[in-house]
Amino acid sequence: MKMTQTLGAGAVALALAALPARAIDVGPADYTILPSGTALAMLYLQHLSADSLEVNGAAVPGSSFEANVGILRGLYYTAFGDLPAAYHLVIPFADIDRARIGGADQPTSSGLGDTTLGLTVWPVQPETPETGTSFGVSLFATLPTGNYDPERLGIGEGTWSLTPQIGVIQGLGGGFFFDGALDIAFQGDHREAGAEHSRSPSWQLQAMLRKQWGPATSLTVGYSGQRGGKQKVAGAETGLKTHRDQLRLYLTHFIDPTTQIQGLLARDFNVEGGYKYDSAVQLRLVKVF
């Protein structure tokens, strides 16, 4: 299959490789257990920039990508039987400024992404957070509610996905903590213009070392690795997949007891089958109710 045919058949799939909305990203201390009845309102603002694209083991010259992404997220902490639990609601939206492949600008679609609903339960709770273990099990369902056009690069996927995830916080003493998560995403096949689009399961490993200065401020270094997710259109591989290694740096601070601000700077250092981000910058605002 020629490169031009591969890129044409995989145009919509490329959008999924370009935008991170389908990933269930975890930040430092996200698997902390909060009291039942607590609610969180969260706003994420991201800017993504890439100057290279790799398909089928080769760089595609003249390719670049730039987008602004927002995510509205809500959490409500409760109990599931005798276990602490939390419900999740995630709604992404995006404005794609540029999507260029081989020197040619691609048609894009901006707007709302697919809605994700989730549930987390914690079968293991720490007796002493400074040195104890928190272990949670989550299930996320992403519904095809977003803006989707198979002829354009966009944020909607046009199908459902299920993502089970496990997460852990391990207190190491001295204000240090390990935060980790592992998930696997299963996506439903769907047909567009008579052609079947499919993606194999993909998994993501996230690991972070966090230094906490009291309850208000922390600095975290982290790693995210994604694998799998090979994409096919009409039974032919597009050359696109989920293969990304990324380094991350977080700074988090409570500006008052119920308002938190977090900054993230990330950079890809190994990507196959997608855009390689030179920089990914995120600002997260959290309000506790």
Coordinates of C-alpha atoms in Angstrom, one line a residue:
M1 CA 0.0 0.0 0.0
K2 CA 1.4 3.4 -1.0
M3 CA 2.0 6.1 1.7
T4 CA -0.7 8.3 0.2
Q5 CA -3.3 5.5 0.3
T6 CA -2.3 4.7 3.8
L7 CA -2.7 8.3 5.0
G8 CA -6.0 8.7 3.1
A9 CA -7.6 5.6 4.6
G10 CA -6.3 6.4 8.1
A11 CA -7.3 10.1 8.2
V12 CA -9.8 9.8 10.9
A13 CA -7.6 7.4 12.8
L14 CA -4.8 9.9 12.8
A15 CA -7.0 12.3 14.8
L16 CA -7.2 9.7 17.5
A17 CA -3.4 9.3 17.5
A18 CA -3.0 13.1 17.6
L19 CA -5.3 14.1 20.4
P20 CA -5.0 12.6 23.9
A21 CA -8.6 12.8 24.8
R22 CA -9.2 9.0 24.8
A23 CA -6.3 8.4 27.2
I24 CA -7.3 8.1 30.9
D25 CA -4.5 10.2 32.2
V26 CA -3.7 10.2 35.9
G27 CA -1.9 13.1 37.7
P28 CA -0.1 13.1 41.0
A29 CA -2.3 12.2 44.0
D30 CA -5.3 11.5 41.7
Y31 CA -6.0 8.2 43.5
T32 CA -6.2 9.9 46.9
I33 CA -9.3 8.9 48.9
L34 CA -11.5 11.9 49.8
P35 CA -14.3 11.9 52.4
S36 CA -17.8 10.8 51.2
G37 CA -19.8 13.7 49.9
T38 CA -16.9 15.6 48.6
A39 CA -17.2 16.9 45.0
L40 CA -14.5 18.2 42.7
A41 CA -15.0 20.5 39.7
M42 CA -12.0 20.5 37.4
L43 CA -10.9 22.4 34.2
Y44 CA -7.9 21.3 32.1
L45 CA -6.4 23.6 29.5
Q46 CA -3.9 22.0 27.1
H47 CA -1.7 23.3 24.2
L48 CA -0.2 20.6 22.0
S49 CA 2.5 21.2 19.4
A50 CA 4.2 18.7 17.1
D51 CA 6.6 19.1 14.2
S52 CA 7.1 15.5 13.1
L53 CA 4.9 12.5 12.2
E54 CA 6.0 8.9 12.0
V55 CA 4.1 6.2 10.0
N56 CA 5.2 2.7 9.2
G57 CA 8.7 3.3 10.7
A58 CA 9.4 6.4 8.6
A59 CA 9.1 10.1 9.2
V60 CA 6.6 11.9 6.9
P61 CA 8.3 15.2 5.9
G62 CA 6.4 18.5 6.1
S63 CA 4.1 17.3 8.8
S64 CA 3.0 19.3 11.9
F65 CA 0.1 19.5 14.4
E66 CA -1.1 22.2 16.8
A67 CA -4.2 22.2 18.9
N68 CA -5.8 23.7 22.0
V69 CA -7.7 21.2 24.1
G70 CA -10.0 21.7 27.1
I71 CA -11.4 19.1 29.5
L72 CA -14.3 19.6 31.9
R73 CA -14.2 16.9 34.7
G74 CA -16.3 16.3 37.7
L75 CA -15.8 13.8 40.6
Y76 CA -18.1 12.9 43.4
Y77 CA -16.9 10.8 46.3
T78 CA -19.2 8.3 48.0
A79 CA -19.3 4.7 49.1
F80 CA -19.8 1.5 47.1
G81 CA -21.0 -1.0 49.7
D82 CA -18.4 -0.7 52.4
L83 CA -15.7 0.7 50.1
P84 CA -14.8 4.3 49.3
A85 CA -15.8 5.2 45.8
A86 CA -15.9 8.0 43.3
Y87 CA -18.0 8.7 40.2
H88 CA -16.4 10.5 37.2
L89 CA -17.7 12.7 34.4
V90 CA -15.3 13.9 31.7
I91 CA -16.2 16.1 28.7
P92 CA -13.3 17.2 26.3
F93 CA -13.4 19.9 23.7
A94 CA -10.8 21.0 21.2
D95 CA -9.8 23.6 18.6
I96 CA -7.3 22.2 16.1
D97 CA -5.2 25.0 14.7
R98 CA -3.1 23.0 12.2
A99 CA -2.9 19.4 11.0
R100 CA -0.4 19.0 8.2
I101 CA 0.7 15.7 6.6
G102 CA 3.4 15.7 3.9
G103 CA 3.1 19.4 3.4
A104 CA -0.6 19.3 2.8
D105 CA -3.1 20.9 5.3
Q106 CA -5.8 18.4 6.3
P107 CA -9.4 19.3 6.9
T108 CA -10.1 19.5 10.7
S109 CA -13.2 19.4 12.9
S110 CA -13.3 21.2 16.3
G111 CA -15.9 21.1 19.1
L112 CA -17.0 18.7 21.8
G113 CA -15.4 15.3 22.2
D114 CA -16.8 12.1 23.5
T115 CA -18.2 11.9 27.1
T116 CA -16.6 9.5 29.5
L117 CA -18.3 8.1 32.6
G118 CA -16.3 6.3 35.3
L119 CA -16.4 4.6 38.7
T120 CA -13.5 4.0 41.1
V121 CA -13.5 1.9 44.2
W122 CA -10.7 1.5 46.7
P123 CA -10.3 -2.0 48.2
V124 CA -7.1 -1.0 49.9
Q125 CA -6.9 2.2 52.1
P126 CA -3.9 3.4 54.0
E127 CA -3.8 3.5 57.8
T128 CA -1.0 6.1 57.5
P129 CA -0.9 8.0 54.2
E130 CA 2.7 9.0 54.7
T131 CA 3.9 5.4 54.4
G132 CA 0.7 3.5 53.6
T133 CA -0.9 2.2 50.4
S134 CA -3.9 3.3 48.5
F135 CA -5.1 1.0 45.7
G136 CA -8.1 1.7 43.5
V137 CA -9.9 -0.1 40.6
S138 CA -11.6 2.0 38.0
L139 CA -13.8 1.4 34.9
F140 CA -14.4 4.1 32.3
A141 CA -16.9 4.0 29.5
T142 CA -16.5 6.5 26.6
L143 CA -19.6 7.2 24.6
P144 CA -19.7 8.5 21.0
T145 CA -21.4 11.8 21.9
G146 CA -18.8 14.2 20.4
N147 CA -18.4 16.0 17.1
Y148 CA -17.3 13.4 14.6
D149 CA -16.7 13.6 10.8
P150 CA -14.9 10.7 9.1
E151 CA -13.5 13.1 6.5
R152 CA -11.9 15.4 9.0
L153 CA -9.3 15.2 11.8
G154 CA -11.1 15.8 15.0
I155 CA -11.6 14.9 18.6
G156 CA -14.7 12.6 18.3
E157 CA -14.1 8.9 17.7
G158 CA -17.5 7.8 16.4
T159 CA -17.6 4.7 18.6
W160 CA -17.5 3.6 22.2
S161 CA -14.6 2.4 24.3
L162 CA -14.2 0.7 27.7
T163 CA -11.1 1.3 29.8
P164 CA -10.4 -0.6 33.1
Q165 CA -7.7 0.9 35.2
I166 CA -5.8 0.2 38.4
G167 CA -4.1 3.0 40.4
V168 CA -1.9 3.1 43.4
I169 CA -0.4 5.6 45.8
Q170 CA 2.5 4.4 48.0
G171 CA 3.8 6.6 50.7
L172 CA 7.6 6.4 50.9
G173 CA 8.2 8.6 54.0
G174 CA 9.9 11.9 54.2
G175 CA 7.2 13.6 52.0
F176 CA 7.9 11.3 49.0
F177 CA 5.1 9.3 47.3
F178 CA 4.9 7.0 44.3
D179 CA 1.8 7.4 42.1
G180 CA 1.1 4.8 39.4
A181 CA -1.6 3.6 37.1
L182 CA -2.1 0.9 34.4
D183 CA -5.0 0.7 32.1
I184 CA -6.1 -1.0 28.9
A185 CA -8.6 0.4 26.4
F186 CA -11.0 -1.6 24.3
Q187 CA -12.6 0.2 21.4
G188 CA -15.6 -0.9 19.3
D189 CA -15.4 -1.4 15.6
H190 CA -17.5 0.9 13.4
R191 CA -18.3 1.4 9.7
E192 CA -17.9 4.6 7.7
A193 CA -18.8 4.9 4.0
G194 CA -19.0 1.1 3.9
A195 CA -15.5 0.5 5.3
E196 CA -14.9 -1.0 8.7
H197 CA -12.6 0.9 11.1
S198 CA -11.0 -1.0 13.9
R199 CA -8.4 -0.5 16.6
S200 CA -6.6 -3.2 18.6
P201 CA -6.6 -2.8 22.4
S202 CA -4.1 -0.3 23.7
W203 CA -2.5 0.0 27.2
Q204 CA -1.0 2.9 29.1
L205 CA 1.5 2.8 32.1
Q206 CA 2.0 5.9 34.2
A207 CA 4.5 6.3 37.0
M208 CA 5.4 9.3 39.1
L209 CA 7.6 10.2 42.0
R210 CA 6.1 13.1 44.0
K211 CA 7.7 15.2 46.7
Q212 CA 5.1 16.8 49.0
W213 CA 5.9 20.0 51.0
G214 CA 3.0 19.9 53.5
P215 CA -0.5 19.4 52.2
A216 CA -0.5 22.4 49.8
T217 CA 2.5 22.0 47.5
S218 CA 4.1 19.2 45.5
L219 CA 6.6 18.7 42.7
T220 CA 6.3 15.5 40.6
V221 CA 8.4 13.9 37.8
G222 CA 6.6 11.3 35.7
Y223 CA 6.6 8.9 32.8
S224 CA 3.8 7.8 30.5
G225 CA 4.1 4.9 28.1
Q226 CA 1.4 3.8 25.6
R227 CA 1.5 0.7 23.4
G228 CA -0.9 -1.2 21.1
G229 CA -3.8 0.4 19.3
K230 CA -3.0 -0.6 15.7
Q231 CA -5.6 0.8 13.4
K232 CA -7.2 -0.8 10.4
V233 CA -9.5 0.5 7.7
A234 CA -11.3 -2.1 5.5
G235 CA -8.9 -4.7 6.9
A236 CA -5.7 -2.8 5.9
E237 CA -3.3 -1.4 8.5
T238 CA -3.0 2.3 8.3
G239 CA 0.4 2.4 9.9
L240 CA -1.0 4.4 12.9
K241 CA -1.0 3.0 16.4
T242 CA -0.7 4.0 20.1
H243 CA 3.1 3.9 20.7
R244 CA 4.3 6.9 22.8
D245 CA 6.8 7.5 25.6
Q246 CA 6.5 10.8 27.4
L247 CA 8.3 12.6 30.2
R248 CA 6.3 14.8 32.5
L249 CA 6.9 17.5 35.1
Y250 CA 4.1 18.7 37.5
L251 CA 3.9 21.6 40.0
T252 CA 0.8 21.6 42.2
H253 CA -0.3 24.1 44.8
F254 CA -3.4 24.9 46.8
I255 CA -3.9 28.6 46.7
D256 CA -6.6 28.3 49.4
P257 CA -8.1 25.3 51.2
T258 CA -10.6 24.6 48.3
T259 CA -8.8 25.8 45.2
Q260 CA -5.9 24.0 43.6
I261 CA -3.8 25.0 40.5
Q262 CA -1.5 22.6 38.7
G263 CA 0.9 23.1 35.8
L264 CA 2.2 20.3 33.6
L265 CA 5.1 20.4 31.0
A266 CA 5.5 17.2 28.9
R267 CA 7.6 16.1 26.0
D268 CA 7.6 12.9 23.8
F269 CA 10.9 11.2 23.4
N270 CA 9.8 8.1 21.4
V271 CA 6.8 7.9 19.1
E272 CA 5.8 5.4 16.5
G273 CA 2.6 5.7 14.3
G274 CA 1.6 9.2 15.2
Y275 CA 2.7 12.8 15.9
K276 CA 5.6 13.4 18.2
Y277 CA 4.9 16.3 20.6
D278 CA 7.8 18.7 21.1
S279 CA 5.8 20.3 23.9
A280 CA 2.5 19.6 25.7
V281 CA 1.6 22.2 28.3
Q282 CA -1.4 21.9 30.6
L283 CA -3.0 24.1 33.3
R284 CA -5.4 22.4 35.7
L285 CA -7.8 24.2 38.0
V286 CA -9.6 22.3 40.8
K287 CA -12.4 23.5 43.1
V288 CA -13.3 21.4 46.1
F289 CA -16.9 21.4 47.3

